[in-house]
CSV table of C-alpha atoms in Angstrom, one decimal:
chain,number,residue,atom,x,y,z
A,1,UNK,CA,-21.7,73.7,42.9
A,2,UNK,CA,-23.2,72.9,39.4
A,3,UNK,CA,-21.2,74.4,36.7
A,4,UNK,CA,-21.6,75.0,33.0
A,5,UNK,CA,-18.5,75.4,31.0
A,6,UNK,CA,-19.2,77.3,28.3
A,7,UNK,CA,-16.2,77.8,26.7
A,8,UNK,CA,-13.1,75.6,26.3
A,9,UNK,CA,-9.5,76.4,26.9
A,10,UNK,CA,-7.7,77.4,23.7
A,11,UNK,CA,-4.1,76.7,23.2
A,12,UNK,CA,-1.3,77.2,20.4
A,13,UNK,CA,-2.0,77.6,16.6
A,14,UNK,CA,-5.5,77.2,17.2
A,15,UNK,CA,-6.0,79.7,19.7
A,16,UNK,CA,-3.9,82.1,18.0
A,17,UNK,CA,-5.9,82.2,15.0
A,18,UNK,CA,-9.4,82.9,16.9
A,19,UNK,CA,-10.4,86.2,18.6
A,20,UNK,CA,-11.8,84.8,21.7
A,21,UNK,CA,-13.5,88.4,23.1
A,22,UNK,CA,-15.6,89.2,20.2
A,23,UNK,CA,-13.0,91.9,19.6
A,24,UNK,CA,-12.7,93.1,15.9
A,25,UNK,CA,-10.5,91.2,13.9
A,26,UNK,CA,-6.6,91.9,14.7
A,27,UNK,CA,-7.5,93.5,18.1
A,28,UNK,CA,-7.8,90.0,20.1
A,29,UNK,CA,-4.6,89.3,22.5
A,30,UNK,CA,-2.3,87.0,21.4
A,31,UNK,CA,-2.4,83.1,22.7
A,32,UNK,CA,-0.1,80.7,24.1
A,33,UNK,CA,0.1,77.2,25.2
A,34,UNK,CA,-1.4,76.8,28.8
A,35,UNK,CA,1.5,75.5,30.9
A,36,UNK,CA,0.6,72.4,33.0
A,37,UNK,CA,1.2,74.2,36.1
A,38,UNK,CA,-0.8,77.3,35.5
A,39,UNK,CA,-3.5,74.4,34.4
A,40,UNK,CA,-3.1,72.5,37.9
A,41,UNK,CA,-3.4,76.0,39.9
A,42,UNK,CA,-6.5,76.8,38.2
A,43,UNK,CA,-8.0,73.2,38.7
A,44,UNK,CA,-6.9,73.4,42.3
A,45,UNK,CA,-8.9,76.8,42.7
A,46,UNK,CA,-12.0,75.1,40.9
A,47,UNK,CA,-11.8,71.9,42.9
A,48,UNK,CA,-11.2,74.0,46.5
A,49,UNK,CA,-14.4,76.1,45.6
A,50,UNK,CA,-16.3,73.4,44.6
A,51,UNK,CA,-15.8,71.9,47.9
A,52,UNK,CA,-16.7,74.8,49.8
A,53,UNK,CA,-19.6,76.0,47.4
A,54,UNK,CA,-18.6,79.7,48.0
A,55,UNK,CA,-17.4,81.4,44.9
A,56,UNK,CA,-19.6,81.3,41.5
A,57,UNK,CA,-16.7,81.9,38.9
A,58,UNK,CA,-17.6,83.0,35.7
A,59,UNK,CA,-14.5,83.9,33.7
A,60,UNK,CA,-10.8,83.2,34.6
A,61,UNK,CA,-8.1,84.8,32.1
A,62,UNK,CA,-4.4,84.6,32.8
A,63,UNK,CA,-1.8,86.4,31.0
A,64,UNK,CA,2.1,85.6,31.0
A,65,UNK,CA,4.7,88.0,28.8
A,66,UNK,CA,1.6,89.8,27.3
A,67,UNK,CA,0.1,86.2,25.8
A,68,UNK,CA,-3.2,84.3,27.2
A,69,UNK,CA,-2.0,81.1,28.6
A,70,UNK,CA,-5.5,80.2,30.1
A,71,UNK,CA,-9.1,81.2,29.5
A,72,UNK,CA,-12.3,79.5,30.6
A,73,UNK,CA,-15.7,80.5,31.2
A,74,UNK,CA,-18.2,79.2,33.5
A,75,UNK,CA,-21.8,79.1,34.7
A,76,UNK,CA,-23.4,80.6,31.5
A,77,UNK,CA,-20.9,83.2,31.2
A,78,UNK,CA,-19.1,83.9,27.7
A,79,UNK,CA,-16.3,85.6,26.0
A,80,UNK,CA,-18.5,87.8,23.7
A,81,UNK,CA,-20.6,88.9,27.1
A,82,UNK,CA,-19.8,92.1,28.5
A,83,UNK,CA,-20.0,91.7,32.8
A,84,UNK,CA,-20.7,94.3,35.2
A,85,UNK,CA,-17.1,95.7,36.8
A,86,UNK,CA,-18.6,97.2,40.1
A,87,UNK,CA,-15.7,99.0,41.6
A,88,UNK,CA,-13.2,97.8,39.1
A,89,UNK,CA,-14.8,100.7,37.3
A,90,UNK,CA,-12.5,102.9,39.7
A,91,UNK,CA,-9.3,101.9,38.4
A,92,UNK,CA,-10.6,103.1,34.6
A,93,UNK,CA,-11.7,106.5,36.5
A,94,UNK,CA,-8.4,107.1,37.9
A,95,UNK,CA,-6.6,106.1,34.8
A,96,UNK,CA,-8.6,108.9,33.1
A,97,UNK,CA,-7.6,111.2,36.0
A,98,UNK,CA,-3.9,110.3,35.1
A,99,UNK,CA,-4.4,111.3,31.5
A,100,UNK,CA,-6.1,114.6,32.3
A,101,UNK,CA,-3.1,115.4,34.6
A,102,UNK,CA,-0.9,114.7,31.8
A,103,UNK,CA,-2.8,116.8,29.5
A,104,UNK,CA,-2.0,119.6,32.2
A,105,UNK,CA,-6.2,120.0,32.8
A,106,UNK,CA,-5.9,119.4,36.4
A,107,UNK,CA,-3.3,118.3,39.3
A,108,UNK,CA,-3.7,116.2,42.4
A,109,UNK,CA,-3.5,119.1,45.0
A,110,UNK,CA,-6.3,121.1,42.8
A,111,UNK,CA,-9.2,121.7,45.4
A,112,UNK,CA,-12.5,119.7,45.1
A,113,UNK,CA,-14.6,122.7,45.8
A,114,UNK,CA,-13.0,124.9,43.2
A,115,UNK,CA,-14.5,122.9,40.6
A,116,UNK,CA,-18.2,123.1,41.9
A,117,UNK,CA,-18.8,126.7,43.8
A,118,UNK,CA,-22.1,127.0,42.6
A,119,UNK,CA,-22.7,123.5,44.4
A,120,UNK,CA,-21.0,124.3,47.7
A,121,UNK,CA,-23.3,124.3,51.2
A,122,UNK,CA,-23.7,127.7,52.5
A,123,UNK,CA,-21.1,127.0,55.3
A,124,UNK,CA,-18.0,125.3,53.8
A,125,UNK,CA,-16.1,123.8,56.7
A,126,UNK,CA,-12.0,124.3,56.8
A,127,UNK,CA,-11.9,120.2,56.4
A,128,UNK,CA,-14.2,120.6,52.9
A,129,UNK,CA,-12.4,123.6,51.7
A,130,UNK,CA,-9.0,121.2,52.0
A,131,UNK,CA,-10.3,118.2,50.2
A,132,UNK,CA,-8.1,117.5,47.2
A,133,UNK,CA,-8.3,115.3,43.9
A,134,UNK,CA,-5.7,113.4,45.5
A,135,UNK,CA,-8.1,113.0,48.9
A,136,UNK,CA,-10.7,111.7,46.3
A,137,UNK,CA,-8.4,109.3,44.6
A,138,UNK,CA,-7.2,107.7,47.9
A,139,UNK,CA,-10.4,107.7,49.8
A,140,UNK,CA,-9.3,110.0,52.3
A,141,UNK,CA,-11.9,112.5,51.9
A,142,UNK,CA,-12.5,112.7,55.8
A,143,UNK,CA,-16.0,111.3,55.6
A,144,UNK,CA,-17.7,108.7,57.6
A,145,UNK,CA,-20.8,108.3,55.6
A,146,UNK,CA,-21.6,108.4,51.9
A,147,UNK,CA,-23.9,110.8,50.1
A,148,UNK,CA,-27.3,109.8,48.9
A,149,UNK,CA,-28.1,109.3,45.4
A,150,UNK,CA,-31.3,111.5,45.1
A,151,UNK,CA,-31.4,115.0,43.7
A,152,UNK,CA,-27.8,116.5,42.5
A,153,UNK,CA,-25.3,114.0,43.4
A,154,UNK,CA,-22.4,116.5,43.4
A,155,UNK,CA,-24.2,118.9,45.6
A,156,UNK,CA,-25.1,115.8,48.0
A,157,UNK,CA,-21.6,115.0,48.1
A,158,UNK,CA,-20.1,118.2,49.2
A,159,UNK,CA,-23.2,118.6,51.8
A,160,UNK,CA,-21.6,115.6,53.6
A,161,UNK,CA,-19.9,116.6,56.7
A,162,UNK,CA,-16.3,116.2,56.5
A,163,UNK,CA,-15.6,114.7,60.0
A,164,UNK,CA,-11.9,114.2,59.5
A,165,UNK,CA,-9.0,116.2,58.1
A,166,UNK,CA,-8.8,115.2,54.7
A,167,UNK,CA,-6.1,112.8,54.0
A,168,UNK,CA,-5.9,111.5,57.4
A,169,UNK,CA,-8.9,109.0,57.4
A,170,UNK,CA,-9.5,106.0,55.0
A,171,UNK,CA,-13.4,105.7,54.2
A,172,UNK,CA,-14.4,103.5,51.3
A,173,UNK,CA,-16.7,106.1,49.5
A,174,UNK,CA,-17.8,105.4,45.6
A,175,UNK,CA,-19.4,108.7,45.6
A,176,UNK,CA,-15.7,110.2,45.9
A,177,UNK,CA,-15.2,108.5,42.6
A,178,UNK,CA,-18.2,109.7,41.3
A,179,UNK,CA,-16.6,113.2,42.0
A,180,UNK,CA,-13.8,112.3,40.0
A,181,UNK,CA,-15.8,111.8,36.9
A,182,UNK,CA,-18.0,115.1,37.5
A,183,UNK,CA,-14.8,116.9,37.6
A,184,UNK,CA,-13.4,115.1,34.2
A,185,UNK,CA,-16.5,116.2,32.6
A,186,UNK,CA,-16.8,119.5,34.1
A,187,UNK,CA,-13.2,120.2,32.5
A,188,UNK,CA,-13.6,118.4,29.3
A,189,UNK,CA,-17.2,118.4,28.3
A,190,UNK,CA,-17.0,114.9,27.9
A,191,UNK,CA,-18.5,112.0,29.8
A,192,UNK,CA,-15.9,109.9,31.2
A,193,UNK,CA,-16.6,106.7,28.8
A,194,UNK,CA,-16.2,109.2,25.9
A,195,UNK,CA,-13.0,111.0,27.2
A,196,UNK,CA,-11.5,107.6,27.4
A,197,UNK,CA,-13.1,106.1,24.1
A,198,UNK,CA,-10.4,107.7,22.1
A,199,UNK,CA,-7.8,107.8,24.9
A,200,UNK,CA,-8.0,104.3,26.2
A,201,UNK,CA,-10.9,101.9,24.6
A,202,UNK,CA,-10.2,102.3,21.0
A,203,UNK,CA,-6.5,101.8,21.2
A,204,UNK,CA,-6.9,98.5,23.3
A,205,UNK,CA,-9.6,97.4,20.6
A,206,UNK,CA,-12.1,97.5,23.4
A,207,UNK,CA,-15.8,98.2,21.8
A,208,UNK,CA,-17.1,101.5,23.4
A,209,UNK,CA,-18.7,100.3,26.8
A,210,UNK,CA,-22.0,101.1,28.4
A,211,UNK,CA,-21.2,102.9,31.7
A,212,UNK,CA,-24.2,103.9,34.1
A,213,UNK,CA,-24.8,107.5,35.0
A,214,UNK,CA,-26.6,110.0,37.2
A,215,UNK,CA,-29.3,111.9,36.6
A,216,UNK,CA,-27.3,114.9,35.8
A,217,UNK,CA,-25.9,112.7,33.0
A,218,UNK,CA,-22.3,112.0,34.8
A,219,UNK,CA,-21.0,108.6,34.4
A,220,UNK,CA,-21.0,106.9,37.8
A,221,UNK,CA,-17.2,106.5,37.8
A,222,UNK,CA,-17.1,104.1,41.0
A,223,UNK,CA,-19.3,101.5,39.6
A,224,UNK,CA,-21.5,100.7,36.5
A,225,UNK,CA,-19.0,99.9,33.7
A,226,UNK,CA,-19.8,97.0,31.4
A,227,UNK,CA,-16.9,95.2,29.7
A,228,UNK,CA,-15.9,91.8,28.5
A,229,UNK,CA,-13.0,89.3,30.5
A,230,UNK,CA,-10.7,89.8,27.6
A,231,UNK,CA,-11.1,94.0,27.8
A,232,UNK,CA,-10.1,93.5,31.5
A,233,UNK,CA,-7.0,91.5,30.7
A,234,UNK,CA,-6.1,94.0,28.2
A,235,UNK,CA,-6.3,96.9,30.7
A,236,UNK,CA,-4.2,95.1,33.1
A,237,UNK,CA,-1.8,94.4,30.6
A,238,UNK,CA,-1.8,98.2,30.0
A,239,UNK,CA,-1.0,98.5,33.4
A,240,UNK,CA,1.9,96.2,33.7
A,241,UNK,CA,3.5,97.8,30.7
A,242,UNK,CA,3.2,101.2,32.8
A,243,UNK,CA,0.8,102.6,30.4
A,244,UNK,CA,2.3,101.7,27.1
A,245,UNK,CA,0.5,100.0,24.4
A,246,UNK,CA,1.9,99.1,20.6
A,247,UNK,CA,4.3,102.0,21.1
A,248,UNK,CA,2.0,104.4,22.2
A,249,UNK,CA,2.1,106.0,25.7
A,250,UNK,CA,-1.8,106.3,26.5
A,251,UNK,CA,-0.7,107.2,30.3
A,252,UNK,CA,2.5,107.8,31.8
A,253,UNK,CA,4.7,105.7,33.3
A,254,UNK,CA,5.1,107.9,36.2
A,255,UNK,CA,1.1,107.7,36.7
A,256,UNK,CA,0.8,104.0,36.9
A,257,UNK,CA,4.0,103.8,39.1
A,258,UNK,CA,2.3,106.1,41.5
A,259,UNK,CA,-1.4,104.9,41.0
A,260,UNK,CA,-0.5,101.3,41.9
A,261,UNK,CA,1.8,101.9,44.9
A,262,UNK,CA,1.2,102.1,48.5
A,263,UNK,CA,-0.5,105.7,48.9
A,264,UNK,CA,-2.3,105.1,52.2
A,265,UNK,CA,-3.3,102.4,54.9
A,266,UNK,CA,-6.6,100.7,54.1
A,267,UNK,CA,-9.5,98.9,55.5
A,268,UNK,CA,-12.1,96.9,53.8
A,269,UNK,CA,-15.4,98.6,52.4
A,270,UNK,CA,-17.8,99.2,55.4
A,271,UNK,CA,-15.0,98.9,58.0
A,272,UNK,CA,-13.8,102.2,60.2
A,273,UNK,CA,-10.1,102.2,60.7
A,274,UNK,CA,-10.6,102.1,64.4
A,275,UNK,CA,-12.5,98.9,64.1
A,276,UNK,CA,-9.7,96.6,62.7
A,277,UNK,CA,-8.5,95.3,65.5
A,278,UNK,CA,-11.6,94.7,67.5
A,279,UNK,CA,-12.7,92.7,64.1
A,280,UNK,CA,-9.3,90.8,64.5
A,281,UNK,CA,-8.1,91.9,60.9
A,282,UNK,CA,-4.5,91.8,60.0
A,283,UNK,CA,-2.5,91.8,56.9
A,284,UNK,CA,-1.9,88.0,57.3
A,285,UNK,CA,-6.1,87.3,57.0
A,286,UNK,CA,-7.0,90.3,55.2
A,287,UNK,CA,-5.7,91.6,52.1
A,288,UNK,CA,-7.7,94.6,52.2
A,289,UNK,CA,-5.0,96.0,55.2
A,290,UNK,CA,-2.0,96.0,52.5
A,291,UNK,CA,-2.7,99.4,51.2
A,292,UNK,CA,-4.3,101.7,48.8
A,293,UNK,CA,-3.1,103.6,46.0
A,294,UNK,CA,-5.2,105.5,43.5
A,295,UNK,CA,-8.3,103.6,43.4
A,296,UNK,CA,-6.2,100.4,43.4
A,297,UNK,CA,-5.6,97.9,46.1
A,298,UNK,CA,-2.1,96.4,47.0
A,299,UNK,CA,-1.9,92.5,47.1
A,300,UNK,CA,0.6,90.0,48.2
A,301,UNK,CA,3.8,89.3,46.4
A,302,UNK,CA,4.0,92.8,45.1
A,303,UNK,CA,1.1,92.7,42.9
A,304,UNK,CA,-1.6,95.1,42.9
A,305,UNK,CA,-5.6,95.1,41.8
A,306,UNK,CA,-8.6,96.7,40.5
A,307,UNK,CA,-11.3,95.3,42.7
A,308,UNK,CA,-15.0,95.1,42.3
A,309,UNK,CA,-17.8,93.7,44.5
A,310,UNK,CA,-19.2,90.2,43.6
A,311,UNK,CA,-15.4,89.2,43.3
A,312,UNK,CA,-14.3,90.9,39.6
A,313,UNK,CA,-11.0,91.5,39.6
A,314,UNK,CA,-7.7,92.9,37.6
A,315,UNK,CA,-4.7,91.6,39.2
A,316,UNK,CA,-1.2,92.6,37.9
A,317,UNK,CA,2.0,90.8,38.8
A,318,UNK,CA,4.8,92.4,38.1
A,319,UNK,CA,7.4,90.1,39.3
A,320,UNK,CA,6.1,87.4,37.2
A,321,UNK,CA,4.9,89.7,34.1
A,322,UNK,CA,1.7,88.3,34.4
A,323,UNK,CA,-2.0,89.5,34.7
A,324,UNK,CA,-5.1,87.7,35.7
A,325,UNK,CA,-8.3,88.8,35.1
A,326,UNK,CA,-11.2,87.1,37.1
A,327,UNK,CA,-15.2,87.8,37.0
A,328,UNK,CA,-17.6,86.0,39.4
A,329,UNK,CA,-20.7,86.4,41.9
A,330,UNK,CA,-19.9,85.8,45.3
A,331,UNK,CA,-20.1,87.5,48.5
A,332,UNK,CA,-16.6,85.8,49.8
A,333,UNK,CA,-14.3,88.2,48.4
A,334,UNK,CA,-11.4,87.5,50.7
A,335,UNK,CA,-11.6,83.8,49.9
A,336,UNK,CA,-12.0,84.1,46.1
A,337,UNK,CA,-8.5,86.3,46.6
A,338,UNK,CA,-7.1,83.8,48.7
A,339,UNK,CA,-7.5,81.0,46.3
A,340,UNK,CA,-5.7,82.8,43.8
A,341,UNK,CA,-3.1,83.8,46.0
A,342,UNK,CA,-2.5,80.3,47.1
A,343,UNK,CA,-2.1,78.6,43.8
A,344,UNK,CA,-1.9,80.9,41.0
A,345,UNK,CA,0.3,83.5,42.2
A,346,UNK,CA,3.0,80.9,43.1
A,347,UNK,CA,2.4,79.2,39.7
A,348,UNK,CA,2.9,82.4,37.6
A,349,UNK,CA,5.9,83.4,39.5
A,350,UNK,CA,7.5,80.2,38.9
A,351,UNK,CA,7.1,80.0,35.4
A,352,UNK,CA,10.3,81.5,33.2
């Protein structure tokens, strides 16, 4: 695989003096020297990938004890270019919901239909009537299919048959996350990106990002956020610190604990729960079976992650006090994760 390195690894005092993310001066994460074991782990990841020619890595950033200890960009990517997050966007949406719950604007048990009485179908099923904010967060809406993206997206979602009792059936559904964005906008009068600007982006030193939206002017929620690799790392560090940043509690520690914990059994996107055995999937060969929180996936070694299509990841390792942010362009999602779990996780856990 041909690779073009566009950014050299920085370490020591030189790295500490340079803002590598294009962030305003003074808000870049602190840097520290790259440990040999971490360099070796990343080198092993890249070498293994080059042999298989499967993952087109675009960036890797590693934090330990709140400091960047490794950063590198590949294949024409660079530190100052925002990258589409795909479903990593979902974890930002979940965090916004946590903030709104902290503010008393809604609760996990609020029923989805109650927010949009004028958009409900003529006949409201018992299952649709029972669907809650919690069900949206855990991908347990009860659907077996997704709503289309024509016309009014909220009406489309509410019109999809709710085949299963909400809370009992995992179906990966990005339109459910769109509904969280729509609920937030209905409650606050602000788009999701605007709501998060003062509460999350500005405190973290993240320039207000682009976030795609529906024809109704509602941010997609489940996809479409564009941020830089260091922005991803900052958000991961915020989660690692249980919602605290520079002495401010941006979102409650209890929310981060709950959102990142195992809430429901999970399966890969595009797989039904009753297909797992047929496909030969086990927790040992498929990390998508390790459980789901509130728009976050569980990982091996007590870690968790925000997860996006084409290989975008924010991985948080509480037991190692570490964060990994990765951007890529691949269809080999499990393989990319496995390389990180095999080489980088143990190196970070072994570091003091």
